[in-house]
Amino acid sequence: MGVPIIHKYSKAQAYHGRTIPLVLIGTDSGKQYIMDRLAIDVPGPRYFHFPLDKPEQDAVNEVLWNRGYDEIYFQGLTAEEKQPQKKNGRIVYRWVNIAKDHRNEPLDLRVYNLACLASISPDFSKLKALMTGAPTEEKRSADPRKRPRFGVIKRGIE
């Protein structure tokens, strides 16, 4: 535990001397963050909102109306729990799959989505303004010229 959600950026070797970007994710931190947010009962900051429509539709439309959030999804989302285990004389915490069918894809995908969100760190106020059509003012720098990458800043003492 204790590893941030975006742990490390590196490159891995691919074919013909090419490299591919590799991002190591702190899955333990991500799972703990998700479980902490699932424990929040009151809608507000950090509360997970699952859009569910009215269940008065037939069975076929119910899957479409609930946008994929059915009982199987929530079983997969809560398929793991953190349990203490003894390793080399120390107590460490491990995430153990407790589901009968061992399906935990919704939890894993939530962790990956959280890591993606952390890596791009979007400006939500700008996104909200774009969605609502509100005018946004862009900050422009006073000096649009590029700064030199090297050179003399001062010529010395005169």
Coordinates of N, CA and C in Angstrom, one line a residue:
M1 N 0.8 -1.2 0.0 CA 0.0 0.0 0.0 C 0.9 1.2 0.0
G2 N 0.3 2.4 -0.1 CA 1.1 3.6 -0.1 C 1.7 4.0 -1.4
V3 N 1.5 3.3 -2.4 CA 2.0 3.7 -3.7 C 1.0 4.5 -4.4
P4 N 1.3 5.7 -5.0 CA 0.3 6.5 -5.6 C -0.3 5.8 -6.8
I5 N -1.5 6.3 -7.2 CA -2.2 5.7 -8.3 C -1.4 5.7 -9.6
I6 N -0.7 6.8 -9.9 CA 0.3 6.8 -11.0 C 1.6 6.6 -10.4
H7 N 2.2 5.5 -10.5 CA 3.4 5.1 -9.7 C 4.6 5.5 -10.5
K8 N 4.7 5.2 -11.8 CA 5.9 5.4 -12.5 C 5.7 5.4 -14.0
Y9 N 6.3 6.3 -14.7 CA 6.3 6.3 -16.2 C 7.7 5.7 -16.6
S10 N 7.6 4.8 -17.6 CA 8.9 4.3 -18.1 C 8.6 3.8 -19.6
K11 N 9.6 3.2 -20.1 CA 9.5 2.7 -21.5 C 9.9 1.3 -21.5
A12 N 9.2 0.5 -22.3 CA 9.5 -0.9 -22.5 C 10.0 -1.2 -23.9
Q13 N 10.9 -2.1 -24.1 CA 11.5 -2.4 -25.4 C 10.4 -3.2 -26.2
A14 N 10.3 -2.8 -27.5 CA 9.4 -3.5 -28.4 C 10.3 -4.0 -29.5
Y15 N 9.7 -4.4 -30.6 CA 10.4 -5.0 -31.7 C 11.2 -3.9 -32.5
H16 N 12.3 -4.3 -33.0 CA 13.1 -3.5 -33.9 C 13.6 -2.2 -33.2
G17 N 14.0 -2.3 -31.9 CA 14.5 -1.2 -31.2 C 13.6 -0.1 -30.8
R18 N 12.3 -0.3 -31.1 CA 11.3 0.7 -30.7 C 10.9 0.5 -29.3
T19 N 10.5 1.6 -28.7 CA 10.0 1.5 -27.3 C 8.5 1.9 -27.2
I20 N 7.9 1.4 -26.2 CA 6.5 1.8 -26.0 C 6.4 2.4 -24.6
P21 N 5.5 3.3 -24.4 CA 5.4 3.9 -23.0 C 4.7 2.9 -22.1
L22 N 5.1 2.9 -20.9 CA 4.6 2.0 -19.9 C 4.3 2.8 -18.6
V23 N 3.1 2.6 -18.1 CA 2.7 3.4 -16.9 C 2.4 2.3 -15.8
L24 N 3.1 2.4 -14.7 CA 2.9 1.5 -13.6 C 1.8 2.1 -12.7
I25 N 0.8 1.4 -12.3 CA -0.3 1.9 -11.6 C -0.3 1.3 -10.2
G26 N -0.6 2.1 -9.2 CA -0.7 1.6 -7.8 C -2.1 1.1 -7.6
T27 N -2.3 -0.2 -8.0 CA -3.7 -0.7 -7.9 C -4.2 -0.8 -6.5
D28 N -3.3 -1.0 -5.5 CA -3.8 -1.1 -4.1 C -4.4 0.3 -3.7
S29 N -3.7 1.3 -4.0 CA -4.2 2.7 -3.6 C -5.5 3.0 -4.4
G30 N -5.6 2.6 -5.7 CA -6.8 2.8 -6.4 C -8.0 2.1 -5.9
K31 N -7.8 0.8 -5.5 CA -8.9 0.0 -4.9 C -9.3 0.6 -3.6
Q32 N -8.4 1.0 -2.8 CA -8.7 1.6 -1.5 C -9.5 2.9 -1.7
Y33 N -9.1 3.7 -2.7 CA -9.8 5.0 -3.0 C -11.2 4.7 -3.4
I34 N -11.4 3.7 -4.3 CA -12.7 3.3 -4.8 C -13.6 2.8 -3.6
M35 N -13.1 1.9 -2.8 CA -13.8 1.4 -1.7 C -14.2 2.5 -0.7
D36 N -13.3 3.5 -0.5 CA -13.7 4.6 0.4 C -14.8 5.4 -0.2
R37 N -14.8 5.6 -1.5 CA -15.8 6.4 -2.1 C -17.2 5.6 -2.2
L38 N -17.1 4.3 -2.3 CA -18.3 3.5 -2.3 C -19.0 3.5 -0.9
A39 N -18.2 3.8 0.2 CA -18.8 3.8 1.5 C -19.5 5.1 1.8
I40 N -19.4 6.1 0.9 CA -20.1 7.4 1.1 C -21.6 7.2 0.8
D41 N -22.5 7.5 1.7 CA -23.9 7.3 1.5 C -24.7 8.5 1.0
V42 N -24.2 9.7 1.3 CA -24.9 10.9 1.0 C -24.3 11.5 -0.4
P43 N -25.2 11.8 -1.3 CA -24.7 12.4 -2.6 C -24.0 13.7 -2.3
G44 N -22.9 13.9 -2.9 CA -22.1 15.1 -2.7 C -20.7 14.9 -3.3
P45 N -19.7 15.6 -2.7 CA -18.3 15.4 -3.2 C -17.9 14.0 -2.9
R46 N -17.2 13.4 -3.9 CA -16.6 12.1 -3.9 C -17.6 10.9 -3.9
Y47 N -18.9 11.2 -3.9 CA -19.9 10.2 -3.9 C -20.0 9.6 -5.3
F48 N -20.1 8.3 -5.4 CA -20.2 7.7 -6.7 C -21.7 7.7 -7.1
H49 N -22.0 8.3 -8.3 CA -23.3 8.4 -8.8 C -23.5 7.4 -9.9
F50 N -24.4 6.4 -9.7 CA -24.7 5.4 -10.7 C -26.1 5.7 -11.2
P51 N -26.2 6.2 -12.5 CA -27.5 6.6 -13.0 C -28.3 5.4 -13.3
L52 N -29.4 5.3 -12.5 CA -30.4 4.2 -12.7 C -31.7 4.8 -13.0
D53 N -32.4 4.3 -14.0 CA -33.7 4.8 -14.3 C -34.8 3.9 -13.7
K54 N -36.0 4.2 -13.9 CA -37.1 3.5 -13.2 C -37.2 2.1 -13.7
P55 N -37.4 1.1 -12.8 CA -37.4 -0.3 -13.2 C -38.7 -0.8 -13.8
E56 N -39.5 0.1 -14.3 CA -40.9 -0.3 -14.8 C -40.8 -0.8 -16.3
Q57 N -39.6 -0.9 -16.8 CA -39.5 -1.4 -18.2 C -39.4 -2.9 -18.1
D58 N -39.5 -3.6 -19.3 CA -39.4 -5.0 -19.4 C -38.0 -5.4 -19.2
A59 N -37.7 -6.7 -19.2 CA -36.4 -7.2 -18.9 C -35.3 -6.8 -20.0
V60 N -35.7 -6.7 -21.2 CA -34.8 -6.4 -22.3 C -34.4 -4.9 -22.1
N61 N -35.4 -4.0 -22.0 CA -35.1 -2.6 -21.8 C -34.5 -2.3 -20.5
E62 N -34.7 -3.1 -19.5 CA -34.1 -2.8 -18.2 C -32.6 -2.7 -18.3
V63 N -32.0 -3.6 -19.0 CA -30.5 -3.5 -19.2 C -30.1 -2.3 -19.9
L64 N -30.8 -1.8 -20.9 CA -30.5 -0.6 -21.6 C -30.8 0.6 -20.8
W65 N -31.8 0.6 -20.0 CA -32.2 1.8 -19.2 C -31.3 2.0 -18.0
N66 N -30.7 0.9 -17.5 CA -29.9 1.0 -16.3 C -28.4 1.3 -16.7
R67 N -28.2 1.4 -18.0 CA -26.9 1.8 -18.5 C -25.7 0.8 -18.1
G68 N -26.1 -0.4 -17.9 CA -25.1 -1.4 -17.6 C -24.8 -1.6 -16.1
Y69 N -25.5 -0.8 -15.3 CA -25.3 -1.0 -13.8 C -26.4 -1.9 -13.3
D70 N -26.1 -3.2 -13.5 CA -27.0 -4.2 -13.0 C -26.4 -5.0 -11.8
E71 N -27.0 -6.0 -11.3 CA -26.5 -6.7 -10.1 C -25.2 -7.3 -10.4
I72 N -24.9 -7.8 -11.6 CA -23.6 -8.5 -11.9 C -22.5 -7.4 -11.8
Y73 N -22.8 -6.2 -12.3 CA -21.8 -5.1 -12.2 C -21.4 -4.8 -10.8
F74 N -22.4 -4.7 -9.9 CA -22.1 -4.3 -8.5 C -21.4 -5.5 -7.8
Q75 N -21.7 -6.7 -8.1 CA -21.0 -7.9 -7.5 C -19.6 -7.8 -7.9
G76 N -19.3 -7.5 -9.2 CA -17.9 -7.4 -9.6 C -17.2 -6.2 -9.0
L77 N -17.9 -5.1 -8.8 CA -17.3 -3.9 -8.2 C -16.9 -4.2 -6.7
T78 N -17.7 -5.0 -6.0 CA -17.4 -5.3 -4.6 C -16.8 -6.7 -4.5
A79 N -16.1 -7.2 -5.5 CA -15.6 -8.6 -5.5 C -14.4 -8.8 -4.6
E80 N -13.7 -7.7 -4.2 CA -12.5 -7.9 -3.4 C -12.6 -7.1 -2.1
E81 N -11.8 -7.7 -1.1 CA -11.7 -7.0 0.1 C -10.3 -7.0 0.6
K82 N -9.9 -6.1 1.4 CA -8.5 -6.0 1.9 C -8.4 -6.8 3.2
Q83 N -7.5 -7.8 3.2 CA -7.4 -8.7 4.3 C -5.9 -8.7 4.8
P84 N -5.7 -8.7 6.1 CA -4.3 -8.8 6.6 C -3.7 -10.2 6.4
Q85 N -2.5 -10.3 6.0 CA -1.8 -11.6 5.9 C -0.4 -11.4 6.4
K86 N 0.1 -12.5 7.0 CA 1.5 -12.5 7.6 C 2.5 -12.9 6.5
K87 N 3.5 -12.1 6.3 CA 4.5 -12.4 5.3 C 5.9 -12.0 5.8
N88 N 6.8 -12.9 6.0 CA 8.1 -12.7 6.5 C 8.1 -12.1 7.9
G89 N 7.1 -12.5 8.7 CA 7.0 -12.0 10.1 C 6.3 -10.7 10.2
R90 N 5.9 -10.1 9.1 CA 5.2 -8.8 9.1 C 3.8 -9.0 8.6
I91 N 2.9 -8.1 9.1 CA 1.5 -8.1 8.6 C 1.5 -7.2 7.4
V92 N 1.0 -7.7 6.3 CA 0.8 -6.9 5.1 C -0.7 -7.1 4.7
Y93 N -1.2 -6.1 4.0 CA -2.6 -6.1 3.5 C -2.6 -6.5 2.0
R94 N -3.4 -7.4 1.7 CA -3.6 -7.9 0.3 C -5.1 -7.8 -0.1
W95 N -5.3 -7.5 -1.3 CA -6.7 -7.5 -1.8 C -7.0 -8.9 -2.3
V96 N -8.0 -9.5 -1.7 CA -8.4 -10.9 -1.9 C -9.7 -10.9 -2.6
N97 N -9.8 -11.7 -3.7 CA -11.1 -11.9 -4.4 C -12.0 -12.8 -3.6
I98 N -13.2 -12.3 -3.2 CA -14.1 -13.0 -2.3 C -15.3 -13.4 -3.1
A99 N -15.4 -13.1 -4.4 CA -16.6 -13.4 -5.2 C -16.6 -14.9 -5.5
K100 N -17.8 -15.4 -5.6 CA -18.0 -16.8 -5.9 C -17.5 -17.1 -7.3
D101 N -17.8 -16.2 -8.3 CA -17.4 -16.5 -9.7 C -16.0 -15.8 -10.0
H102 N -15.4 -15.2 -9.0 CA -14.1 -14.6 -9.2 C -14.1 -13.5 -10.3
R103 N -15.2 -12.9 -10.6 CA -15.2 -11.8 -11.6 C -15.1 -10.5 -10.9
N104 N -14.0 -9.8 -11.2 CA -13.8 -8.5 -10.6 C -13.4 -7.4 -11.7
E105 N -13.9 -7.6 -12.9 CA -13.5 -6.7 -14.0 C -14.1 -5.3 -13.7
P106 N -15.3 -5.1 -13.2 CA -15.7 -3.7 -12.9 C -14.8 -2.9 -11.9
L107 N -14.3 -3.6 -10.9 CA -13.3 -3.0 -10.0 C -12.0 -2.6 -10.7
D108 N -11.5 -3.6 -11.5 CA -10.2 -3.3 -12.2 C -10.4 -2.2 -13.2
L109 N -11.5 -2.1 -13.9 CA -11.7 -1.0 -14.8 C -11.9 0.3 -14.1
R110 N -12.5 0.3 -13.0 CA -12.6 1.6 -12.2 C -11.2 2.1 -11.8
V111 N -10.4 1.1 -11.4 CA -9.0 1.5 -11.1 C -8.3 2.1 -12.3
Y112 N -8.4 1.4 -13.4 CA -7.7 1.9 -14.6 C -8.3 3.3 -15.0
N113 N -9.6 3.5 -14.9 CA -10.2 4.8 -15.3 C -9.7 5.9 -14.3
L114 N -9.6 5.5 -13.1 CA -9.1 6.5 -12.1 C -7.7 6.9 -12.4
A115 N -6.8 5.9 -12.8 CA -5.5 6.2 -13.2 C -5.4 7.1 -14.4
C116 N -6.3 6.8 -15.4 CA -6.3 7.6 -16.6 C -6.7 9.0 -16.2
L117 N -7.7 9.2 -15.4 CA -8.1 10.5 -14.9 C -7.0 11.2 -14.2
A118 N -6.3 10.5 -13.4 CA -5.1 11.1 -12.6 C -4.0 11.5 -13.6
S119 N -3.8 10.8 -14.6 CA -2.7 11.1 -15.5 C -3.0 12.3 -16.4
I120 N -4.2 12.5 -16.8 CA -4.5 13.7 -17.6 C -4.9 14.9 -16.8
S121 N -5.4 14.8 -15.6 CA -5.8 15.8 -14.7 C -6.6 16.9 -15.4
P122 N -7.8 16.6 -15.9 CA -8.6 17.6 -16.7 C -9.1 18.8 -15.8
D123 N -9.3 19.9 -16.4 CA -9.9 21.1 -15.8 C -11.4 21.0 -15.9
F124 N -12.0 20.5 -14.8 CA -13.5 20.2 -14.9 C -14.3 21.5 -15.0
S125 N -13.8 22.6 -14.5 CA -14.6 23.9 -14.7 C -14.6 24.3 -16.2
K126 N -13.5 24.1 -16.9 CA -13.5 24.4 -18.3 C -14.4 23.4 -19.1
L127 N -14.4 22.1 -18.7 CA -15.2 21.2 -19.4 C -16.7 21.5 -19.1
K128 N -17.0 21.9 -17.9 CA -18.4 22.2 -17.6 C -18.9 23.4 -18.4
A129 N -18.0 24.4 -18.5 CA -18.3 25.6 -19.3 C -18.5 25.2 -20.8
L130 N -17.7 24.3 -21.3 CA -17.9 23.9 -22.7 C -19.2 23.2 -22.9
M131 N -19.6 22.3 -21.9 CA -20.8 21.6 -22.1 C -22.0 22.4 -22.0
T132 N -22.0 23.5 -21.1 CA -23.1 24.3 -20.9 C -23.2 25.5 -21.9
G133 N -22.1 25.7 -22.6 CA -22.1 26.8 -23.6 C -21.8 28.1 -23.0
A134 N -21.3 28.1 -21.8 CA -20.9 29.4 -21.1 C -19.7 29.9 -21.7
P135 N -19.6 31.2 -21.8 CA -18.3 31.8 -22.4 C -17.2 31.6 -21.5
T136 N -16.0 31.3 -22.1 CA -14.8 31.1 -21.3 C -13.8 32.1 -21.7
E137 N -13.1 32.6 -20.8 CA -12.0 33.5 -21.2 C -10.7 32.8 -21.1
E138 N -9.9 32.9 -22.2 CA -8.7 32.2 -22.3 C -7.6 33.1 -21.8
K139 N -6.7 32.5 -21.0 CA -5.6 33.3 -20.5 C -4.5 33.2 -21.5
R140 N -4.0 34.4 -22.0 CA -3.0 34.4 -22.9 C -1.8 35.0 -22.2
S141 N -0.6 34.6 -22.6 CA 0.6 35.1 -22.0 C 0.8 36.5 -22.6
A142 N 1.5 37.4 -21.8 CA 1.8 38.7 -22.3 C 2.8 38.7 -23.4
D143 N 3.7 37.8 -23.4 CA 4.7 37.7 -24.4 C 4.6 36.4 -25.2
P144 N 4.0 36.5 -26.4 CA 3.8 35.2 -27.1 C 5.0 34.6 -27.8
R145 N 6.2 35.3 -27.7 CA 7.4 34.8 -28.3 C 7.9 33.6 -27.5
K146 N 8.6 32.8 -28.2 CA 9.2 31.6 -27.6 C 10.5 32.1 -26.9
R147 N 10.7 31.5 -25.7 CA 11.9 31.8 -25.0 C 13.1 31.1 -25.6
P148 N 14.3 31.7 -25.6 CA 15.4 30.9 -26.2 C 15.8 29.8 -25.2
R149 N 16.2 28.7 -25.8 CA 16.6 27.5 -25.1 C 17.9 27.6 -24.5
F150 N 18.8 28.4 -25.1 CA 20.1 28.7 -24.5 C 20.6 30.0 -25.0
G151 N 21.6 30.5 -24.4 CA 22.1 31.8 -24.7 C 22.5 32.6 -23.5
V152 N 22.9 33.8 -23.7 CA 23.3 34.7 -22.6 C 22.1 35.5 -22.1
I153 N 21.9 35.4 -20.8 CA 20.8 36.2 -20.3 C 21.3 37.6 -20.0
K154 N 22.4 37.8 -19.3 CA 23.0 39.1 -19.1 C 24.4 39.1 -19.7
R155 N 24.8 40.2 -20.1 CA 26.1 40.3 -20.7 C 27.2 40.5 -19.7
G156 N 26.9 40.7 -18.4 CA 27.9 40.8 -17.4 C 27.8 42.2 -16.8
I157 N 28.8 42.5 -16.0 CA 28.8 43.8 -15.2 C 29.3 44.9 -16.2
E158 N 28.6 46.0 -16.2 CA 29.0 47.1 -17.1 C 29.5 48.3 -16.2

